[in-house]
Amino acid sequence: MSRTPVSARERSVGTVAMRWHGGSLELLDQRLLPDEEHWITLEGASGVAQCIREMVVRGAPAIGISAAYGVALAARHAGGGDWKAEIKQAIRELAASRPTAVNLFWALQKMEQEFAGCHSLDEAVKRLAKVAVQIHEEDLAANLAMADNALAHMAAEKPFSVLTHCNTGALATGGYGTALGVIRRLHEKKLLKDVFADETRPWLQGSRLTAWELAQDGIPVTLNADGAAASILAAGNVRWVIVGADRITANGDVANKIGTYSLAVLARHHKVGFMVVAPSSTVDMALASGKDIPIEEREGTELRQIRGVSIAPAGAKVFNPVFDVTPASLIDVIVTEKGIVSTPNVTGMKSLFS
Ligand code: MRU
């Protein structure tokens, strides 16, 4: 389908992952990047749930925002019979799409609360669309605030290099990005030398999305194999490792893309700062520690094949958890739009999020 012209606002916050048109949602198919920019138009919650499950759209905040739009679509296209049952079923279907990023459940809870106050389908159509747009806009605002908070904490005077993992940019959020938003801001302030981007096996969010997104916006990026991170940190060229999060628990443990934990161990060993950047919608104070976070395991084909081409024996046994948990003790600072938690622990998390 043809692409709607990009607005000035969108240009200033990076590439966009989704567009809302009231009666339909467009998602940029991230499975096809960087080769093809293809947009998928959705008019129902089932299609949105499928897109989340199949990684058309991914990244914790973007998943939550898409799900919120999915609920708004369910209202908009409800049959008119038992519309309440239809919307409830849509919420259940969206909630079952992916288990780890808490932003999904946070957004659905907000939509459910709004839905509970609606007395007619007409009212639900209007109110649910309004809240979904609000969730989207608030995420963008949170990203901009987090970039301010992170830069204030870093107090840098001279340009330096950073290393990042997975994709945490405009493609993974409502715009601008979490960890990549901080990197974007460092670049805007001329404080960024280079970004080392882990390729992020097995789905390759780093090479396919982060390298593409940064290149699109003219931000310097050097792609590296995940296994090269140790030597890059050992060489002393990186001041901060900056990553996003899919769920942060009450003690400051952080679930993020598989491989984040090993990076945190490396950063501590090499005395490099380790920063986690995430909006408060990623914080789950109901879970005591990272041990309680459900970790998604995806199909073995993600490791046995790349885009349909075999790179392992067809029957090879595979273990494919797509997130890991970094213990709070390895994290120097968690940055949110509400403020920062240095050397996170239960007390620090409670003081910001109780
Ligand atoms: O499997 P994905 O691509 O949805 O995983 C994404 C990540 O792990 C990101 O680092 C995280 O969601 C933060 S995005 C702002």
Coordinates of C-alpha atoms and ligand atoms in Angstrom, one line a residue, residues 55 58-61 63 98 165-168 172-173 178 205 244-246 256-257 322-323, ligand 1:
M55 CA 6.9 -9.8 15.2
R58 CA 7.9 -5.6 18.4
G59 CA 9.6 -3.8 21.3
A60 CA 7.9 -3.5 24.6
P61 CA 6.2 0.0 24.3
I63 CA 3.6 -3.8 21.5
R98 CA 3.4 -12.4 23.9
H165 CA 21.7 -4.3 22.3
C166 CA 18.5 -5.2 20.4
N167 CA 16.4 -2.4 19.0
T168 CA 15.0 0.2 21.4
A172 CA 10.2 -0.2 19.3
T173 CA 8.2 2.6 20.9
T178 CA 14.2 4.5 25.0
Q205 CA 17.0 -6.7 15.8
G244 CA 16.0 -1.0 27.1
A245 CA 13.8 -3.3 29.1
D246 CA 10.7 -5.5 28.8
N256 CA 15.4 -7.6 28.3
K257 CA 16.5 -9.1 25.0
V322 CA 14.3 -14.6 23.7
F323 CA 14.8 -12.6 27.0
Ligands
MRU1 O1 11.6 -9.5 21.0 P1 11.5 -8.0 20.9 O2 12.2 -7.5 19.6 O3 10.1 -7.5 21.1 O4 12.4 -7.5 22.1 C1 12.6 -6.2 22.2 C2 13.6 -5.8 23.4 O5 14.0 -6.7 24.1 C3 13.8 -4.4 23.6 O6 15.1 -4.2 24.1 C4 12.8 -3.9 24.7 O7 11.5 -4.2 24.3 C5 12.9 -2.5 24.9 S1 12.3 -1.6 23.5 C6 12.2 0.0 23.9

